[in-house]
PDB file of C-alpha atoms in Angstrom:
ATOM      1  CA  MET F   1      99.498 236.219  81.950  1.00 75.00           C
ATOM      2  CA  GLY F   2      98.639 235.485  78.388  1.00 92.00           C
ATOM      3  CA  LEU F   3      96.218 236.697  75.929  1.00 95.00           C
ATOM      4  CA  ARG F   4      94.299 233.548  75.976  1.00 95.00           C
ATOM      5  CA  ASP F   5      94.479 232.924  80.025  1.00 97.00           C
ATOM      6  CA  PRO F   6      91.041 233.134  81.737  1.00 98.00           C
ATOM      7  CA  LEU F   7      90.818 236.541  83.731  1.00 98.00           C
ATOM      8  CA  PRO F   8      89.714 236.437  87.150  1.00 97.00           C
ATOM      9  CA  ALA F   9      86.185 237.711  88.126  1.00 98.00           C
ATOM     10  CA  GLU F  10      87.033 240.784  89.884  1.00 98.00           C
ATOM     11  CA  GLU F  11      89.227 242.001  86.913  1.00 96.00           C
ATOM     12  CA  VAL F  12      86.665 241.089  84.396  1.00 98.00           C
ATOM     13  CA  LYS F  13      84.205 243.337  86.618  1.00 97.00           C
ATOM     14  CA  TRP F  14      86.496 246.103  86.786  1.00 96.00           C
ATOM     15  CA  ARG F  15      87.127 246.023  82.951  1.00 97.00           C
ATOM     16  CA  LEU F  16      83.548 246.083  82.366  1.00 98.00           C
ATOM     17  CA  ALA F  17      82.978 248.923  84.475  1.00 95.00           C
ATOM     18  CA  SER F  18      85.760 250.978  82.415  1.00 92.00           C
ATOM     19  CA  SER F  19      84.798 249.709  79.162  1.00 93.00           C
ATOM     20  CA  GLY F  20      81.172 250.104  78.858  1.00 94.00           C
ATOM     21  CA  TRP F  21      80.410 246.447  77.920  1.00 98.00           C
ATOM     22  CA  SER F  22      78.554 244.118  80.231  1.00 98.00           C
ATOM     23  CA  GLY F  23      78.716 240.499  81.084  1.00 98.00           C
ATOM     24  CA  ASP F  24      80.618 238.069  83.395  1.00 98.00           C
ATOM     25  CA  THR F  25      83.749 235.883  83.164  1.00 98.00           C
ATOM     26  CA  ASN F  26      81.837 233.800  80.302  1.00 98.00           C
ATOM     27  CA  GLU F  27      81.097 236.366  77.784  1.00 98.00           C
ATOM     28  CA  ILE F  28      81.088 240.298  77.399  1.00 98.00           C
ATOM     29  CA  SER F  29      78.550 242.011  75.212  1.00 98.00           C
ATOM     30  CA  LYS F  30      77.480 245.449  74.018  1.00 98.00           C
ATOM     31  CA  ASN F  31      74.317 246.586  72.289  1.00 98.00           C
ATOM     32  CA  TYR F  32      74.284 249.876  70.229  1.00 98.00           C
ATOM     33  CA  SER F  33      71.716 251.758  68.326  1.00 98.00           C
ATOM     34  CA  ILE F  34      72.791 252.245  64.720  1.00 98.00           C
ATOM     35  CA  ASP F  35      71.187 252.453  61.318  1.00 97.00           C
ATOM     36  CA  TYR F  36      71.763 249.341  59.065  1.00 97.00           C
ATOM     37  CA  ASP F  37      74.146 250.824  56.601  1.00 97.00           C
ATOM     38  CA  SER F  38      76.301 252.195  59.292  1.00 98.00           C
ATOM     39  CA  ALA F  39      76.434 249.053  61.083  1.00 98.00           C
ATOM     40  CA  MET F  40      77.514 247.225  57.756  1.00 98.00           C
ATOM     41  CA  ARG F  41      80.625 249.588  57.233  1.00 98.00           C
ATOM     42  CA  ALA F  42      81.594 249.196  61.057  1.00 98.00           C
ATOM     43  CA  VAL F  43      81.188 245.185  60.894  1.00 98.00           C
ATOM     44  CA  THR F  44      83.349 245.334  57.963  1.00 98.00           C
ATOM     45  CA  GLU F  45      86.163 247.213  60.225  1.00 98.00           C
ATOM     46  CA  ILE F  46      85.394 245.164  63.095  1.00 98.00           C
ATOM     47  CA  ALA F  47      85.953 241.925  60.827  1.00 98.00           C
ATOM     48  CA  GLN F  48      89.175 242.972  59.910  1.00 98.00           C
ATOM     49  CA  VAL F  49      90.409 243.822  63.379  1.00 98.00           C
ATOM     50  CA  ALA F  50      88.976 240.164  64.112  1.00 98.00           C
ATOM     51  CA  ILE F  51      90.982 238.650  61.705  1.00 97.00           C
ATOM     52  CA  GLU F  52      94.275 240.594  62.768  1.00 97.00           C
ATOM     53  CA  LEU F  53      93.689 239.515  66.435  1.00 97.00           C
ATOM     54  CA  GLU F  54      92.677 236.055  65.471  1.00 95.00           C
ATOM     55  CA  HIS F  55      89.674 236.525  67.487  1.00 96.00           C
ATOM     56  CA  ARG F  56      85.979 236.005  66.321  1.00 96.00           C
ATOM     57  CA  PRO F  57      83.070 238.079  68.012  1.00 98.00           C
ATOM     58  CA  ASP F  58      79.459 237.021  67.338  1.00 98.00           C
ATOM     59  CA  ILE F  59      77.678 239.924  65.748  1.00 98.00           C
ATOM     60  CA  ASP F  60      73.997 240.580  65.202  1.00 98.00           C
ATOM     61  CA  ILE F  61      72.839 243.042  63.089  1.00 97.00           C
ATOM     62  CA  ARG F  62      69.203 244.290  62.921  1.00 95.00           C
ATOM     63  CA  TRP F  63      67.503 247.152  61.110  1.00 94.00           C
ATOM     64  CA  ASP F  64      68.543 249.828  63.621  1.00 97.00           C
ATOM     65  CA  HIS F  65      70.472 247.407  66.169  1.00 97.00           C
ATOM     66  CA  LEU F  66      73.820 246.188  66.481  1.00 98.00           C
ATOM     67  CA  ARG F  67      74.984 243.586  69.223  1.00 98.00           C
ATOM     68  CA  ILE F  68      78.347 242.138  69.761  1.00 98.00           C
ATOM     69  CA  ALA F  69      79.187 239.223  71.913  1.00 98.00           C
ATOM     70  CA  MET F  70      82.680 237.804  72.830  1.00 98.00           C
ATOM     71  CA  THR F  71      84.012 235.016  74.659  1.00 98.00           C
ATOM     72  CA  THR F  72      87.462 233.239  74.016  1.00 97.00           C
ATOM     73  CA  HIS F  73      86.101 229.777  72.757  1.00 94.00           C
ATOM     74  CA  THR F  74      89.715 228.488  72.459  1.00 92.00           C
ATOM     75  CA  ALA F  75      90.199 229.029  76.242  1.00 95.00           C
ATOM     76  CA  GLY F  76      87.160 227.108  77.188  1.00 95.00           C
ATOM     77  CA  ASP F  77      84.358 229.890  76.425  1.00 96.00           C
ATOM     78  CA  VAL F  78      85.764 232.217  78.981  1.00 98.00           C
ATOM     79  CA  VAL F  79      86.822 236.084  79.137  1.00 98.00           C
ATOM     80  CA  THR F  80      90.384 236.875  78.320  1.00 98.00           C
ATOM     81  CA  GLU F  81      92.758 239.736  77.580  1.00 97.00           C
ATOM     82  CA  LEU F  82      92.032 239.011  73.919  1.00 97.00           C
ATOM     83  CA  ASP F  83      88.205 239.866  74.670  1.00 98.00           C
ATOM     84  CA  PHE F  84      89.007 243.107  75.982  1.00 98.00           C
ATOM     85  CA  LEU F  85      91.607 244.140  73.401  1.00 97.00           C
ATOM     86  CA  LEU F  86      88.903 243.366  70.659  1.00 98.00           C
ATOM     87  CA  ALA F  87      86.250 245.553  72.779  1.00 98.00           C
ATOM     88  CA  ALA F  88      88.647 248.513  73.152  1.00 98.00           C
ATOM     89  CA  ARG F  89      88.935 248.524  69.234  1.00 98.00           C
ATOM     90  CA  ILE F  90      85.541 247.961  68.608  1.00 98.00           C
ATOM     91  CA  ASN F  91      84.593 250.903  70.812  1.00 98.00           C
ATOM     92  CA  GLU F  92      86.640 252.998  68.522  1.00 98.00           C
ATOM     93  CA  ILE F  93      84.954 251.502  65.457  1.00 98.00           C
ATOM     94  CA  THR F  94      81.414 252.082  66.575  1.00 98.00           C
ATOM     95  CA  GLU F  95      82.015 255.430  67.662  1.00 98.00           C
ATOM     96  CA  LYS F  96      83.535 256.609  64.382  1.00 98.00           C
ATOM     97  CA  HIS F  97      80.339 255.380  62.855  1.00 98.00           C
ATOM     98  CA  GLY F  98      78.106 257.057  65.116  1.00 98.00           C
ATOM     99  CA  ALA F  99      76.718 254.079  67.017  1.00 98.00           C
ATOM    100  CA  VAL F 100      75.169 254.759  70.665  1.00 97.00           C
ATOM    101  CA  THR F 101      75.432 252.314  73.357  1.00 96.00           C
ATOM    102  CA  THR F 102      72.002 251.047  74.423  1.00 95.00           C
TER     103      THR F 102
END
């Protein structure tokens, strides 16, 4: 299976449970509590990884909140291995910057 092949619903469900993300076969997302300055630093690192993986998450930064959502647009707006690869990297980055999942 390739990085941009749609994942079956059961696979998505299992991976969501073990990753701390939520969603379905169309999109995965995660919300964090994090101060604005730390969010900006984290997003800078997330952007570098997104460029490296050639995958672009939707990012919403607020005063004390960060939301990240992903789908693989090039696969028809479905969740793929690529989404979970980026999610794992985002988990590492946000943890390093003190983000707490909400």
